[in-house]
Tab-separated table of C-alpha atoms in Angstrom:
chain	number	residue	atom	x	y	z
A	1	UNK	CA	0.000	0.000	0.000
A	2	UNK	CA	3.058	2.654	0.689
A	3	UNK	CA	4.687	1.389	-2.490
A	4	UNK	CA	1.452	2.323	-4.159
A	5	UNK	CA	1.103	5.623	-2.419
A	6	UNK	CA	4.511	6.395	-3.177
A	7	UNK	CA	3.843	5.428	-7.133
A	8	UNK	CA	0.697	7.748	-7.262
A	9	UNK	CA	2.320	10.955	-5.838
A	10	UNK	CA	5.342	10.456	-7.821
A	11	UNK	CA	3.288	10.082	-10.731
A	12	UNK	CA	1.415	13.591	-9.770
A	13	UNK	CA	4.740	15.244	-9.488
A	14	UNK	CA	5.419	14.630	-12.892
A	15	UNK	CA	2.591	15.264	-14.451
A	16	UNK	CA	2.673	18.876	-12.460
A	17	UNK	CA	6.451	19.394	-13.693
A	18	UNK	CA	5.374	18.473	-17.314
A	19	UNK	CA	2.495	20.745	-17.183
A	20	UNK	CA	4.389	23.732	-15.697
A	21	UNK	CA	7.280	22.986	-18.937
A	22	UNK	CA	4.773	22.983	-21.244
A	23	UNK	CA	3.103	26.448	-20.214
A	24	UNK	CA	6.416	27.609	-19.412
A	25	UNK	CA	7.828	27.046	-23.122
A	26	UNK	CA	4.018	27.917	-24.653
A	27	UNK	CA	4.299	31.597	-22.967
A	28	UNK	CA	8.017	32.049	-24.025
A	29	UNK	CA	7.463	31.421	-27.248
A	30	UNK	CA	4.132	33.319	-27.616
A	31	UNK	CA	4.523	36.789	-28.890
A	32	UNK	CA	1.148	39.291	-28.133
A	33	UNK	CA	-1.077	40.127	-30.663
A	34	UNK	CA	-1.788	43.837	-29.651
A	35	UNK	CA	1.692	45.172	-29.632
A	36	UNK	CA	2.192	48.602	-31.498
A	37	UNK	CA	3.892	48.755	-35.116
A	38	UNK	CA	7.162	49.612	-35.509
A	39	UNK	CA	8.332	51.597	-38.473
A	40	UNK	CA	10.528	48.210	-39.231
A	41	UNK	CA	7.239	46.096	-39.443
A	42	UNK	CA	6.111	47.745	-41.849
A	43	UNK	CA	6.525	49.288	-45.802
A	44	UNK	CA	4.438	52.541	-46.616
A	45	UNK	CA	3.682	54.109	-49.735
A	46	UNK	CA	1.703	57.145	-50.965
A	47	UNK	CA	-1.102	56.155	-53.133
A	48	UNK	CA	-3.004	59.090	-55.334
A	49	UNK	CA	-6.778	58.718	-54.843
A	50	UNK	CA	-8.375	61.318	-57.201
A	51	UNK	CA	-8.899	64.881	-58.249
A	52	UNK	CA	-11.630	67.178	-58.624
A	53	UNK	CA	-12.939	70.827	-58.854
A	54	UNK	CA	-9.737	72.009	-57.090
A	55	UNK	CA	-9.396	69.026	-54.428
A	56	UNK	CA	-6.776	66.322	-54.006
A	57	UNK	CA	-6.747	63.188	-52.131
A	58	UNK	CA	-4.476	60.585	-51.513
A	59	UNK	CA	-3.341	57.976	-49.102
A	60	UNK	CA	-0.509	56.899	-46.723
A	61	UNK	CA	-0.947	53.175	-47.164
A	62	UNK	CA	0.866	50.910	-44.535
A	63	UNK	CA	1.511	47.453	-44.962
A	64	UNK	CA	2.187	44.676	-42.385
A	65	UNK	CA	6.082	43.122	-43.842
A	66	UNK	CA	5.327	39.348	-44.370
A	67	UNK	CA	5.640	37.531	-40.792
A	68	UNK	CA	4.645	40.596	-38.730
A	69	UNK	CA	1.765	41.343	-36.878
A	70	UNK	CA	1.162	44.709	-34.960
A	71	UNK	CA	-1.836	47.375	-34.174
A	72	UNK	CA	-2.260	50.967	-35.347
A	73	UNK	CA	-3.854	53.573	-33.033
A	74	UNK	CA	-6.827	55.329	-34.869
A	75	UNK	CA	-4.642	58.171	-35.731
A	76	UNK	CA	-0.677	58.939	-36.331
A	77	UNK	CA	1.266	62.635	-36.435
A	78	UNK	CA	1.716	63.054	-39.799
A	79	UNK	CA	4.032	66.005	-40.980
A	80	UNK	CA	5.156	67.288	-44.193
A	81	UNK	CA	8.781	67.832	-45.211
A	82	UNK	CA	9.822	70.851	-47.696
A	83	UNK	CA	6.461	72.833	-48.147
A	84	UNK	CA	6.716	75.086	-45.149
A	85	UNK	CA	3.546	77.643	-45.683
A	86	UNK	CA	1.396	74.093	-45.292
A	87	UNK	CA	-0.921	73.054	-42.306
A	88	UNK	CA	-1.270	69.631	-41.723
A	89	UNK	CA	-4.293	69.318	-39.911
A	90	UNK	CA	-4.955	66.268	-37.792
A	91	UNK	CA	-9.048	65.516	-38.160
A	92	UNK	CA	-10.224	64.008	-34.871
A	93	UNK	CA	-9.901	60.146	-34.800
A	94	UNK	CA	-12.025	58.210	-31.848
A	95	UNK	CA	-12.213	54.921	-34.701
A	96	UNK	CA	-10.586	51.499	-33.192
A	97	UNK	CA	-7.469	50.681	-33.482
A	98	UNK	CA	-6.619	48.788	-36.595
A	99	UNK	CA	-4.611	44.877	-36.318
A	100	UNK	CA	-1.963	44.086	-39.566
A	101	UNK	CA	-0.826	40.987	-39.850
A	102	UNK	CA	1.384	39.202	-42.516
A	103	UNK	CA	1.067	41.405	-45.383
A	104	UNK	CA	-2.312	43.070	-44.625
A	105	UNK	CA	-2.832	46.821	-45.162
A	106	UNK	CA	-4.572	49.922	-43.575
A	107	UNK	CA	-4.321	53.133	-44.911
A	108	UNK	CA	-4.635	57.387	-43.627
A	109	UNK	CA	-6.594	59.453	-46.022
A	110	UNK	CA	-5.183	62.395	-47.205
A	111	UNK	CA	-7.145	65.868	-48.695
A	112	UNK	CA	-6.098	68.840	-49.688
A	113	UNK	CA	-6.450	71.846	-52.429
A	114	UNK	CA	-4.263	72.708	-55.538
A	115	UNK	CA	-6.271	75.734	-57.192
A	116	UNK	CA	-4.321	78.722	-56.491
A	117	UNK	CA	-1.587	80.196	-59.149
A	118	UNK	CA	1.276	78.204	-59.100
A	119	UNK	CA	3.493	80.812	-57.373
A	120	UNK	CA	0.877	80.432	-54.526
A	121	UNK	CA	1.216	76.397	-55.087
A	122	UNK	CA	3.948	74.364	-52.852
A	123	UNK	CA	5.532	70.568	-53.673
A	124	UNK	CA	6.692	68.823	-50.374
A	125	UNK	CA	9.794	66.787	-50.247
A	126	UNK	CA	7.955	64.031	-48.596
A	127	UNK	CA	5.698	63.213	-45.452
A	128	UNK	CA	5.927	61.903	-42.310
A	129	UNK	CA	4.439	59.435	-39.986
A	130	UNK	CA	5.059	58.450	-36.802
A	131	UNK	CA	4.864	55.362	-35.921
A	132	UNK	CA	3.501	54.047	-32.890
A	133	UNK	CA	6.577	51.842	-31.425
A	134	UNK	CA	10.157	52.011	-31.097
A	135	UNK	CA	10.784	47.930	-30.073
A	136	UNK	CA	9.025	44.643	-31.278
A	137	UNK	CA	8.471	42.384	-29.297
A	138	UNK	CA	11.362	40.748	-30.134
A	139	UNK	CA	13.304	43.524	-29.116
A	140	UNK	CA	14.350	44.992	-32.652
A	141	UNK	CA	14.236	48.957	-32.632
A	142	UNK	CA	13.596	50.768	-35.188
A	143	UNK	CA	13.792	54.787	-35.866
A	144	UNK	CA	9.457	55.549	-35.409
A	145	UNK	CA	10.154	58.324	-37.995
A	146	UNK	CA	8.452	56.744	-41.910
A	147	UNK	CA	9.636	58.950	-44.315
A	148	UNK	CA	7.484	58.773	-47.545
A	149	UNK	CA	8.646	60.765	-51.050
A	150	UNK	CA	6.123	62.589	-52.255
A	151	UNK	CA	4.071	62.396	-55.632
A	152	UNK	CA	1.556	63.359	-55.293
A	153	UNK	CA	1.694	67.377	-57.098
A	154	UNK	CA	1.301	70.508	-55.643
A	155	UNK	CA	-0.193	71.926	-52.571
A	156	UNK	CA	-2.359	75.217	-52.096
A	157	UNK	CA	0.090	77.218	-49.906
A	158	UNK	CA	-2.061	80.399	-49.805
A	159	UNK	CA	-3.443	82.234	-46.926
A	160	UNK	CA	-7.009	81.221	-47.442
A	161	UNK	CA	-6.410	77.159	-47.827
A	162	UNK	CA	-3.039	75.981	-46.885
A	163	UNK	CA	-3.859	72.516	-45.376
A	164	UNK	CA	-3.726	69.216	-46.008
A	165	UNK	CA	-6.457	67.272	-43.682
A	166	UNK	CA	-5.209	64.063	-42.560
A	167	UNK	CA	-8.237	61.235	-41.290
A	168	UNK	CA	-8.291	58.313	-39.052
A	169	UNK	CA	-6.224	55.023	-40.278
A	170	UNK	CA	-8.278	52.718	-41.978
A	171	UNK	CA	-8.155	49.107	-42.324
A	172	UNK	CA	-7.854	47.336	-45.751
A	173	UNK	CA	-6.250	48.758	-49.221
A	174	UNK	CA	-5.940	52.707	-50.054
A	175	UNK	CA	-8.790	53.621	-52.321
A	176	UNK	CA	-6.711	53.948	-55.802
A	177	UNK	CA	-8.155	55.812	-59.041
C-alpha cells in the first residue's frame, strides 16, 4: 500500500512538472497580438486617390512586412517635409485601433487643395508618420520616424487654404483611381 502511495504521488509530481514545462515554453514562445507597429514592421507608400474641382486626395498606405503582426492607433502625427507655408491638420480620430498581420494593409486618407496660381502652389519633399513603437516584441528597434517621397503634385500654400487634412487610419487597401 506505501509502495502504491509512493507510485501515485510520484506520478502527480510529474505530471505537475510536465504541465508547468509545457506552459512555461508555450508563454516564451508566444509573442502578443496587440503590440504597437514599428516603423521596421512595416513598408508605406503614398497612393493618389483622385482629383476634382480644385481638391486632391491621396493615401498613406501601410503594410504589415510578411511575418509581422502589430496594431495601429486610430490616428498617427503626420508632418510634411519641404512645403513650409502648409498646415497639416490632424481631423479628430475616436475609430478602433486597426490589427496588420502578414502582409495586410490599412491606410490614412489624405485631402487637400491645388487651385491657387502656381506661385501660390507648394511641392513637399515628402511626409511623415510616426509610428507608434520604437521595439518589437522581439526587441528589434527601429527609428518611429516613416519617411514617404512625395508624388503626389502641388499643394495650395495660400493664406485662405493651406492645409492638407489628414483622417483616421483605416483598415484594408488605399482607395486607388
Amino acid at each position: 500500500m506505501n509502495t502504491l502511495r509512493r507510485t501515485v504521488a510520484a506520478l502527480a509530481v510529474a505530471v505537475a512538472a510536465a504541465g508547468l514545462t509545457a506552459l512555461a515554453a508555450g508563454t516564451a514562445n508566444a509573442m502578443p497580438t496587440d503590440f504597437n507597429c514599428t516603423s521596421g514592421q512595416l513598408t508605406t507608400k503614398l497612393v493618389y486617390g483622385g482629383a476634382g474641382a480644385g481638391n486632391r486626395e491621396g493615401f498613406i498606405q501601410l503594410t504589415a512586412k510578411p511575418g509581422e503582426t502589430c496594431t495601429l492607433p486610430a490616428s498617427l502625427p503626420v508632418d510634411l517635409v519641404g512645403a513650409h507655408d502648409v498646415l497639416v491638420n490632424q481631423l479628430p480620430a475616436d475609430g478602433p485601433a486597426v490589427q496588420l498581420t502578414n502582409g495586410s494593409s490599412a491606410y490614412i486618407p489624405l485631402h487637400w487643395t491645388a487651385i491657387e496660381a502656381p506661385a501660390q502652389q507648394q511641392t513637399p519633399l515628402a511626409i511623415d508618420v510616426t509610428a507608434p513603437q520604437e521595439t518589437t516584441p522581439r526587441g528589434d528597434q527601429s527609428d518611429p520616424q516613416i519617411s514617404v517621397p512625395w508624388n503626389l503634385g502641388d499643394v495650395d500654400a495660400s493664406a485662405a487654404s493651406h492645409t492638407i487634412d489628414v483622417g483616421a487610419v483605416t483598415p484594408g487597401l488605399a482607395p486607388a483611381v
